[in-house]
Short mmCIF file of C-alpha atoms in Angstrom, two decimals:
data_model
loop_
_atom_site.label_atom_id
_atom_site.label_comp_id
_atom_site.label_asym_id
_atom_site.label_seq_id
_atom_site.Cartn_x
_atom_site.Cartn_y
_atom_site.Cartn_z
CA UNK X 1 22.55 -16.37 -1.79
CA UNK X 2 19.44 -14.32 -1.16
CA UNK X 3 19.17 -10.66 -1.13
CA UNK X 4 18.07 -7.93 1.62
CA UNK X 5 17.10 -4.97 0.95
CA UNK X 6 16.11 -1.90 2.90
CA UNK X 7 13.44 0.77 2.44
CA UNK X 8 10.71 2.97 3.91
CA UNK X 9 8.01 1.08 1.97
CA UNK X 10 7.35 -2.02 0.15
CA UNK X 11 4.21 -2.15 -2.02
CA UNK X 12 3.34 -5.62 -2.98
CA UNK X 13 2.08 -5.18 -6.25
CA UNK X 14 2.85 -3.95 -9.86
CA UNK X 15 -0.44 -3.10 -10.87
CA UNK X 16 -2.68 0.18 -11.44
CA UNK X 17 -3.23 0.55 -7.47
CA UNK X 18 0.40 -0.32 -6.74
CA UNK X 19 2.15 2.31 -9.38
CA UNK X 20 -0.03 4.78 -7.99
CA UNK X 21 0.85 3.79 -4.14
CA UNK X 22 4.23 3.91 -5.16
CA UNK X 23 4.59 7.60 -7.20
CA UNK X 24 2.54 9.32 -4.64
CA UNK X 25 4.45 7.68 -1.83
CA UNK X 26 7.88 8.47 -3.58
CA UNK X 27 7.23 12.27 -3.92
CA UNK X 28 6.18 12.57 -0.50
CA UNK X 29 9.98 12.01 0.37
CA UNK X 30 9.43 8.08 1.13
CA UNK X 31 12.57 4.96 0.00
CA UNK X 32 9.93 3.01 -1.90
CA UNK X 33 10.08 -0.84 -3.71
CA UNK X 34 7.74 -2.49 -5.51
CA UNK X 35 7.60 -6.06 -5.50
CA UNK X 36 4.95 -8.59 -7.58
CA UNK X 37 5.20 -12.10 -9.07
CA UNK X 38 4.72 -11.51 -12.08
CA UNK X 39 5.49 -8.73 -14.68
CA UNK X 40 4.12 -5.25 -14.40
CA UNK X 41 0.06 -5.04 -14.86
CA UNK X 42 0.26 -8.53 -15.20
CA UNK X 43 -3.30 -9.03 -13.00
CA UNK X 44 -6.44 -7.25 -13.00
CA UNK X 45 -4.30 -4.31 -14.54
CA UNK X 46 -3.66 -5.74 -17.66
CA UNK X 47 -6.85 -7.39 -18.35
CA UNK X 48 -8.75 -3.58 -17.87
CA UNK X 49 -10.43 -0.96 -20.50
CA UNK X 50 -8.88 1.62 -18.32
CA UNK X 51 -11.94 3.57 -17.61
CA UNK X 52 -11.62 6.39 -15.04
CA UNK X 53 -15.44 7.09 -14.27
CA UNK X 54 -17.79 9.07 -12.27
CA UNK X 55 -20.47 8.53 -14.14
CA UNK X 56 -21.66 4.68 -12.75
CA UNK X 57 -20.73 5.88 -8.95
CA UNK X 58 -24.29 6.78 -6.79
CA UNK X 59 -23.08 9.61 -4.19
CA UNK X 60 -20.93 8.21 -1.32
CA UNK X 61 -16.96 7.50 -0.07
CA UNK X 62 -16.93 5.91 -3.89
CA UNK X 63 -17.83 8.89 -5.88
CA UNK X 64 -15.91 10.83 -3.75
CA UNK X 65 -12.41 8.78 -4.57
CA UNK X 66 -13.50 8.84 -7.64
CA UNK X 67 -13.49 12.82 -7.79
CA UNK X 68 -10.70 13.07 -6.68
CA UNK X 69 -8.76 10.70 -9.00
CA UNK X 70 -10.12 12.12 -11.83
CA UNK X 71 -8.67 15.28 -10.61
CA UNK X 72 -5.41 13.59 -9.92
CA UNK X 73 -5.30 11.63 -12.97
CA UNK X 74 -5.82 15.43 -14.89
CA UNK X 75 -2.86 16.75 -13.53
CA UNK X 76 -0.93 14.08 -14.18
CA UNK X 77 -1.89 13.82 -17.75
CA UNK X 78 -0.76 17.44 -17.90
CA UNK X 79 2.60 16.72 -17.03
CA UNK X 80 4.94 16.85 -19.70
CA UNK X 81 4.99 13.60 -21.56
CA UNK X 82 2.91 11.86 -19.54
CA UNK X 83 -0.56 11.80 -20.31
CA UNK X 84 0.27 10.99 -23.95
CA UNK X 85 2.22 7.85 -22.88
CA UNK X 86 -0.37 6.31 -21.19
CA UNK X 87 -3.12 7.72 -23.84
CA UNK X 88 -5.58 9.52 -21.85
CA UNK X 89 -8.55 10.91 -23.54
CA UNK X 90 -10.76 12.73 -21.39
CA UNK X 91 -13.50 11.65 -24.23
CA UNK X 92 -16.43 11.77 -21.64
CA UNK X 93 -19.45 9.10 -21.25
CA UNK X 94 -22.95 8.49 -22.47
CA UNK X 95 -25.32 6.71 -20.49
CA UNK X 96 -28.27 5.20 -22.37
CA UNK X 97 -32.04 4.27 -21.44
CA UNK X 98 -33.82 2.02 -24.09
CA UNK X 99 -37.25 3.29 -22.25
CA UNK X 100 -38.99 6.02 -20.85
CA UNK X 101 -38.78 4.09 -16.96
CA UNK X 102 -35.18 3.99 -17.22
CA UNK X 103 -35.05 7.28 -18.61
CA UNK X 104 -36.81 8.32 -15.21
CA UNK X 105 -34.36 6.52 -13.32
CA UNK X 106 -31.49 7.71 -14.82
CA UNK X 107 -32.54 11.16 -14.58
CA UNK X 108 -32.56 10.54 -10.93
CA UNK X 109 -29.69 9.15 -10.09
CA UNK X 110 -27.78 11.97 -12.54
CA UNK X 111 -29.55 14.85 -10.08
CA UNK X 112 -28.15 12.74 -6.76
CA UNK X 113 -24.52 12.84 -8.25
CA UNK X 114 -24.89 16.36 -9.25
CA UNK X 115 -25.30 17.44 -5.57
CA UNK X 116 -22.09 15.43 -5.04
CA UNK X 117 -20.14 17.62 -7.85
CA UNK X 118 -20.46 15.58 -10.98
CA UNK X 119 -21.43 17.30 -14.55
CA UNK X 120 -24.34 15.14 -15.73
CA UNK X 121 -26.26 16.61 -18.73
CA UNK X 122 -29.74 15.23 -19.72
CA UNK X 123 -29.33 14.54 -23.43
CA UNK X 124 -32.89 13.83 -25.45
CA UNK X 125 -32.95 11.42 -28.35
CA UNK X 126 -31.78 13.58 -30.73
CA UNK X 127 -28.73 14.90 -29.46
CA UNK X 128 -27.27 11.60 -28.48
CA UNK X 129 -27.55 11.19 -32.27
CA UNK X 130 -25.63 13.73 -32.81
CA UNK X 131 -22.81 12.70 -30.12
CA UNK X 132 -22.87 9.34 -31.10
CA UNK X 133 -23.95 8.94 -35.21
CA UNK X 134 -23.59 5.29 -35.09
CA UNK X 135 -26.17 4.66 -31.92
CA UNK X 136 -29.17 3.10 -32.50
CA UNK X 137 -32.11 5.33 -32.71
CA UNK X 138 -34.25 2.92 -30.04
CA UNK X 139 -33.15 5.11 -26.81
CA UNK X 140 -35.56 7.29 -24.66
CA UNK X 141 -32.78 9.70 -24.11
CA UNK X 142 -29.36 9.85 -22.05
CA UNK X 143 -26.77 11.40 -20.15
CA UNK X 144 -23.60 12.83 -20.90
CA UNK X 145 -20.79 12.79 -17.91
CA UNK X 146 -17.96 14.94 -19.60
CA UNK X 147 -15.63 13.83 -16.57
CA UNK X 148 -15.46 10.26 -17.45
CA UNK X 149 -11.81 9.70 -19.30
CA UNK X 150 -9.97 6.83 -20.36
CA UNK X 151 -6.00 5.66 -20.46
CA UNK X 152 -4.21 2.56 -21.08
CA UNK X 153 -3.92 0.41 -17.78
CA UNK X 154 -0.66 -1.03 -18.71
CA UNK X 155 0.65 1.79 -20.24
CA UNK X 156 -0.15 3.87 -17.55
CA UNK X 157 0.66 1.48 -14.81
CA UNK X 158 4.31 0.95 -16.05
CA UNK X 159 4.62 5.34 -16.48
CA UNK X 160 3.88 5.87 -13.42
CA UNK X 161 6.11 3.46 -12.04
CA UNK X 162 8.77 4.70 -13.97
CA UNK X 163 8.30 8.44 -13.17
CA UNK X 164 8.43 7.39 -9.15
CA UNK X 165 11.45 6.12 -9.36
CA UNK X 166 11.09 2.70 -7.11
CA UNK X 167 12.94 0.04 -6.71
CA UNK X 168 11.11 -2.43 -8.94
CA UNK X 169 11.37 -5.76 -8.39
CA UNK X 170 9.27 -8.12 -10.47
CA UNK X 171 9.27 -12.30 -10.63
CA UNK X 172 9.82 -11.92 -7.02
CA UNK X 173 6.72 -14.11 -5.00
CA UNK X 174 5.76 -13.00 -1.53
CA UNK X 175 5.57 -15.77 0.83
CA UNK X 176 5.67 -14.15 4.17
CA UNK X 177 4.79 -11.19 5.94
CA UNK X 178 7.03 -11.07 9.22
CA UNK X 179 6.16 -9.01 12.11
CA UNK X 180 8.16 -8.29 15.01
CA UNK X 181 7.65 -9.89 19.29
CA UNK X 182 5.37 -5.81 19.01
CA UNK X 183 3.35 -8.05 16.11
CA UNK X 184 4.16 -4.29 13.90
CA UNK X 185 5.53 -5.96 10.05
CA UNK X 186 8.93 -5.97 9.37
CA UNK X 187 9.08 -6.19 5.34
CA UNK X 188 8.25 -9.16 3.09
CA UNK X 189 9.88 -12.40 2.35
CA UNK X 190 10.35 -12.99 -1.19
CA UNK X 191 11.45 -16.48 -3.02
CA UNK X 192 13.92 -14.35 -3.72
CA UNK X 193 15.43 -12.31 -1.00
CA UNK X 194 13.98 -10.14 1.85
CA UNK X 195 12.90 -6.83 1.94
CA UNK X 196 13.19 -5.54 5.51
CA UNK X 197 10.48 -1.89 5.66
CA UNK X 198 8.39 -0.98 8.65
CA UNK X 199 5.73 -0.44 6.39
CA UNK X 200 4.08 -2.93 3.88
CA UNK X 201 1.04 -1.76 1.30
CA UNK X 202 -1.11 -4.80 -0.11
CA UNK X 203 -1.38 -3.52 -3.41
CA UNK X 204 -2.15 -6.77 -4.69
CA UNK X 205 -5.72 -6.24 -6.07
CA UNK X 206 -7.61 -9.77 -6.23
CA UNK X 207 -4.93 -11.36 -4.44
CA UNK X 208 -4.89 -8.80 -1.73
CA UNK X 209 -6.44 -11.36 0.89
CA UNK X 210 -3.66 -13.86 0.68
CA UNK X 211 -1.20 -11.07 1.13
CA UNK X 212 -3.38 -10.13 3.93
CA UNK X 213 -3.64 -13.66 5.24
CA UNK X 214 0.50 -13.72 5.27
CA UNK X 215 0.20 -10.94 7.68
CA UNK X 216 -1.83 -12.30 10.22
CA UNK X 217 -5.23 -10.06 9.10
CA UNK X 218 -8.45 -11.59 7.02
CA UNK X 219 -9.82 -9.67 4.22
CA UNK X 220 -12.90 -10.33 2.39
CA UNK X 221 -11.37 -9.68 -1.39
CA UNK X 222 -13.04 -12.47 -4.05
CA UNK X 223 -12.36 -12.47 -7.67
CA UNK X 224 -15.34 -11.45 -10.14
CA UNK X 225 -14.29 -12.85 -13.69
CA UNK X 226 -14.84 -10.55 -16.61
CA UNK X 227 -14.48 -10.67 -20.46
CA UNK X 228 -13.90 -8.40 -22.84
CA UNK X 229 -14.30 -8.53 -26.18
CA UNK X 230 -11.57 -6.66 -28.99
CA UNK X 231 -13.20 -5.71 -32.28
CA UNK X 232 -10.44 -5.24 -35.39
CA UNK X 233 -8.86 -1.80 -35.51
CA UNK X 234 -11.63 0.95 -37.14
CA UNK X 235 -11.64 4.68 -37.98
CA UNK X 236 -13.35 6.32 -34.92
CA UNK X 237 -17.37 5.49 -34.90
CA UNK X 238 -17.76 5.56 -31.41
CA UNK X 239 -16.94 8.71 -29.65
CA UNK X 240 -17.58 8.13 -25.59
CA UNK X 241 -17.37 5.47 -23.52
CA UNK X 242 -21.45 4.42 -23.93
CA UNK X 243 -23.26 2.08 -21.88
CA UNK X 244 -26.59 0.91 -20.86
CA UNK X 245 -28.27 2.30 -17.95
CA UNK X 246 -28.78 -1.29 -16.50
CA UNK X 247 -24.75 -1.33 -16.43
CA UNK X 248 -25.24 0.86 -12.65
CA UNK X 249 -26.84 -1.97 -11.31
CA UNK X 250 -24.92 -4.58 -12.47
CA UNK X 251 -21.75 -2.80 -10.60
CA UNK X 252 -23.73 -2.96 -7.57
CA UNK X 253 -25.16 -6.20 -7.95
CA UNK X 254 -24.10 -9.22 -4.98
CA UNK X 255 -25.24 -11.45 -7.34
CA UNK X 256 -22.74 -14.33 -8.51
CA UNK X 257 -24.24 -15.43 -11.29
CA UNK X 258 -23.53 -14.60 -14.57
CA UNK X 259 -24.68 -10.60 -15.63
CA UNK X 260 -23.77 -8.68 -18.69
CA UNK X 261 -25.03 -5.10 -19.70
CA UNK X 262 -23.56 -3.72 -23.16
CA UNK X 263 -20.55 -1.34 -22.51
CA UNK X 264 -18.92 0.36 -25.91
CA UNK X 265 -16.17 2.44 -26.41
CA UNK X 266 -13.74 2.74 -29.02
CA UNK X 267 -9.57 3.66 -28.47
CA UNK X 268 -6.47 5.36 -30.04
CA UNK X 269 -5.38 2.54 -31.81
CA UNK X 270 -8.56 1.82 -32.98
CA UNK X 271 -10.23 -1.52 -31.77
CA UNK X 272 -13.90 -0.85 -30.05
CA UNK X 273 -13.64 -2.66 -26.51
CA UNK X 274 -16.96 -4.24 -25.62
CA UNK X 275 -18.34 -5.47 -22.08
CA UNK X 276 -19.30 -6.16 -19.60
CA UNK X 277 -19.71 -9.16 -18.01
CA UNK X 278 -19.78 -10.22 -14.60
CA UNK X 279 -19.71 -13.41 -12.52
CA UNK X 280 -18.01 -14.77 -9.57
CA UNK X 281 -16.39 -18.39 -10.78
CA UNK X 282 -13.38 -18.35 -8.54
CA UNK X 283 -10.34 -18.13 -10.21
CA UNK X 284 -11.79 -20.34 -13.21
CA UNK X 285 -9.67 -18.60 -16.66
CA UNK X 286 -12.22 -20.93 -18.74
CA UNK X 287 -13.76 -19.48 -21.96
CA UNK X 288 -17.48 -19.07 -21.38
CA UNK X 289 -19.24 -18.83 -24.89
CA UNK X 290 -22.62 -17.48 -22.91
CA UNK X 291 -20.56 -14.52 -22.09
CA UNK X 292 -19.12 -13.50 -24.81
CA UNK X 293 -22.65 -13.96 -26.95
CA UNK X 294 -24.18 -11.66 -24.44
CA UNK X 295 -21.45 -8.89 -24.60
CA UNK X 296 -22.05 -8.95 -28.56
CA UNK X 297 -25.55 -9.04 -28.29
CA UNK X 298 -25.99 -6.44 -26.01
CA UNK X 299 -23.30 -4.27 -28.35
CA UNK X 300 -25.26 -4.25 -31.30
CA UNK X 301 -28.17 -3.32 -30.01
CA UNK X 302 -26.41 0.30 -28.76
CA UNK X 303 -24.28 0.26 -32.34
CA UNK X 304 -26.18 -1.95 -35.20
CA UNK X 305 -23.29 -1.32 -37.47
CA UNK X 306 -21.28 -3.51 -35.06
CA UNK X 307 -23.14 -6.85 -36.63
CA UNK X 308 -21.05 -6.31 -39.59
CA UNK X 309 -17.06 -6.08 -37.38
CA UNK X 310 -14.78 -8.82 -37.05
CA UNK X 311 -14.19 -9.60 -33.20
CA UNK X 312 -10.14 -10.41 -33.60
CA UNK X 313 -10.40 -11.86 -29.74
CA UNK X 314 -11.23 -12.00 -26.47
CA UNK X 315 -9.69 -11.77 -22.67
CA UNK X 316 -10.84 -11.75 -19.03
CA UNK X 317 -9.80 -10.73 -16.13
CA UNK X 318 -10.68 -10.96 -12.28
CA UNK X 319 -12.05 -8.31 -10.63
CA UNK X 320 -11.11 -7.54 -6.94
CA UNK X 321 -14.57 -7.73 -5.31
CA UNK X 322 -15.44 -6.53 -1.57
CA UNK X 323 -18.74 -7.70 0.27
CA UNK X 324 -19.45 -3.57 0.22
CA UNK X 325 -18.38 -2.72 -3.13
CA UNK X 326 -15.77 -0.54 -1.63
CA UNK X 327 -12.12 -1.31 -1.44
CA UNK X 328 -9.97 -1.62 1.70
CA UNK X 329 -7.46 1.65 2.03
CA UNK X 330 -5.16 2.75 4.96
CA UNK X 331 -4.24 1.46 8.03
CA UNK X 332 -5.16 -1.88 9.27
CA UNK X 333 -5.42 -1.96 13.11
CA UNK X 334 -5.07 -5.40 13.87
CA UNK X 335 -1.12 -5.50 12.35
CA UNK X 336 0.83 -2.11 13.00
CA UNK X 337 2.86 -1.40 9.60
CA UNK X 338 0.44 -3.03 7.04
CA UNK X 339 -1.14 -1.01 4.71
CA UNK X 340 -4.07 -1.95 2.73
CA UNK X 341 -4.80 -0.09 -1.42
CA UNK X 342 -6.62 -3.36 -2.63
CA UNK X 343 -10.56 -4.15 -3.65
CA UNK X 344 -11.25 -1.54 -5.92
CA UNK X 345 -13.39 -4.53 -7.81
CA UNK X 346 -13.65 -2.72 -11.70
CA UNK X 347 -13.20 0.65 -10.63
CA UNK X 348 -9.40 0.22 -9.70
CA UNK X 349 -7.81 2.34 -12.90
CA UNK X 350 -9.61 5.33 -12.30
CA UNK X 351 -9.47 5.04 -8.33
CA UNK X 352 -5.81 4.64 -8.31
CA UNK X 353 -4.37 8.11 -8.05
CA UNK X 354 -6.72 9.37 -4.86
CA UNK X 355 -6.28 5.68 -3.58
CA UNK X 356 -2.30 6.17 -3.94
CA UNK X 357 -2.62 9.96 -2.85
CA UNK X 358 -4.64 9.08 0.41
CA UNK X 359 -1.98 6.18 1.15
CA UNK X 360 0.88 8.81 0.63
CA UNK X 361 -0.81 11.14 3.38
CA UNK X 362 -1.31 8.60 5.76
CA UNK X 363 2.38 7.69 5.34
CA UNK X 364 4.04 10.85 5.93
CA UNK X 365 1.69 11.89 8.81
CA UNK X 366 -0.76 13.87 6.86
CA UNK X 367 -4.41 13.81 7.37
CA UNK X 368 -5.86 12.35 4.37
CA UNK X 369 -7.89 14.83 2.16
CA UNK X 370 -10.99 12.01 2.64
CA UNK X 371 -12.47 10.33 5.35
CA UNK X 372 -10.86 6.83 5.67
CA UNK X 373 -13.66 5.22 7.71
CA UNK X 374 -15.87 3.70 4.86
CA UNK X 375 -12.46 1.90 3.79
CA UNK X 376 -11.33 0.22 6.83
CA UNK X 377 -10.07 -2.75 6.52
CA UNK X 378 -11.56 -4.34 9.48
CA UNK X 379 -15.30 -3.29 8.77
CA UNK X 380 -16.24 -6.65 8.35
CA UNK X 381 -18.02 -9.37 10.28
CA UNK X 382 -16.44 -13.08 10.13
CA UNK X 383 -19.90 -14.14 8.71
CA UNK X 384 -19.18 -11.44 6.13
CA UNK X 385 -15.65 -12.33 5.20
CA UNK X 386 -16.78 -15.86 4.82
CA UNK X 387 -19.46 -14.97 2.54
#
């Protein structure tokens, strides 16, 4: 016997960008479920550093979202209980330049976002040393983003879906999006039941195009494989999430091919997480040895003293990639009642709480605090989609 069930909202996924959707959504007053195949952060969630950062954004919608997550994900770390459960650490970021070029270049980009309202600070050779003891002395210089934080992503995914109080529903596999004779959706079919809501979110991060494809609309989301690499617990030599300056351009790279720029930080339980890597393979969960040699290369050239740590293992994930770089939020015209919070590609941790905030207004007839346009779903060409 299958089950119905009846809400305001049904957000199709359990990860970061689906908690979120679902916490905002429920304080604004809204019956919300959450439904996802697998297990909670059991995507792109799980298989994150959880970095919530400003510092790699150039000024635009982007940086903008990201603002105002960081300032979301503040107050909610100030909530009693919370922010310790899903270990945020407001520990701040260091961005590197091995030469006095890149040092030019970085310094520009850091003045572009500080007209957009991020704290950069130019940091000389010196004082990096003394943020970071363990960095190599080779660097032209840096700078420090104090904004850039850090939590758990599964921690943090499954806290916030326990303090909204949703239905949660997981192991249940969306098959179909029906809409009504008005085309407007009219809830999800499960393998397991129905869900009957006149709203649906496709919170479904990599896999948000097929959920968008069960609805009737395209969308352009392809999966961008990433490892990571998990050093053996150590006491705390590396204080900031640090990365090369090359890292920026790798976010915003089209390239498929294989890229990897050193990114180091260490965490509360100890283990230093090192990436990052980036190539578009389809959905291919193969271990790639040329990967992984570049991630430990490039990590002991920022931190010698990492030649002599024990990697204990490594794990990849798939990041939600967009033609644009930016993901697909609110409304999608072409089918009244679907909602899109996917695409976020490796930015979707700390873009979470505006993305979920901004769904929430547009749900109980607010005008969003941002400018949706940049995010519509249906910016895209069929020869982009198809790229």
């Amino acid at each position: 016997m299958t089950k119905r069930l009846t809400c305001d909202v049904v957000v199709v996924g359990a990860g970061m960008a689906g908690a979120a959707c679902a916490l905002y959504a429920s304080r604004a007053g809204l019956d919300v479920t959450v439904v996802d195949r697998g297990p909670v952060a059991g995507g792109t969630t799980g298989a994150g550093e959880g970095n919530l950062l400003v510092s790699d954004k150039e000024p635009g919608p982007e940086l903008e979202l990201a603002l105002l997550s960081g300032r979301l994900w503040a107050e909610l770390a100030a909530e009693p209980g919370l922010g310790a459960a899903f270990e945020y650490e407001p520990k701040g970021g260091i961005v590197v330049a091995s030469t006095p070029e890149g040092l030019t270049a970085l310094a520009d980009f850091a003045a572009g976002q500080r007209a957009a309202g991020v704290e950069a600070v130019s940091v000389g050779p010196g004082q990096l040393r003394e943020l970071e003891p363990y960095l190599t002395p080779d660097t032209a210089g840096g700078v420090l983003y104090p904004q850039d934080a850090q939590v758990m992503p599964t921690l943090a995914a499954a806290h916030l879906l326990r303090a909204s109080g949703a239905r949660l529903l997981t192991g249940w596999n969306v098959i179909d999006v029906p809409r009504g004779a008005d085309g407007a959706v009219r809830g999800v079919r499960t393998d397991r039941g129905e869900i009957h809501a006149p709203t649906v979110v496709n919170a479904a991060g990599t896999w948000g195009g097929e959920i968008a494809a069960l609805a009737g609309a395209r969308l352009p989301v392809l999966p961008r494989r990433g490892f990571v690499l998990v050093t053996e617990p150590l006491p705390r030599r590396v204080r900031h999430k640090v990365y090369a300056a090359d890292y920026v351009a790798d976010v915003a790279s089209d390239s498929a091919a294989l890229q990897t720029s050193p990114v180091v930080e260490g965490t509360a339980a100890g283990p230093v997480l090192i990436g990052a890597s980036r190539e578009r393979v389809g959905f291919d969960r193969s271990f790639s040895l040329p990967a992984v040699r570049a991630l430990a290369a490039g990590a002991t050239r920022l931190f010698p003293f990492l030649e002599d740590v024990r990697a204990m293992r490594t794990y990849l994930g798939f990041r939600p990639y967009m033609p644009d770089h930016l993901p697909a939020i609110g409304p999608d015209p072409r089918v009244p009642g679907l909602v899109h919070a996917c695409g976020h590609e490796g930015a979707g941790i700390g873009l979470a709480t505006g993305t979920g905030q901004l769904i929430a207004q547009v749900l109980s007839g607010k005008v969003p605090e941002l400018d949706l346009a940049p995010f519509r779903p249906d910016r895209f060409a069929p020869a982009e989609e198809d790229a």
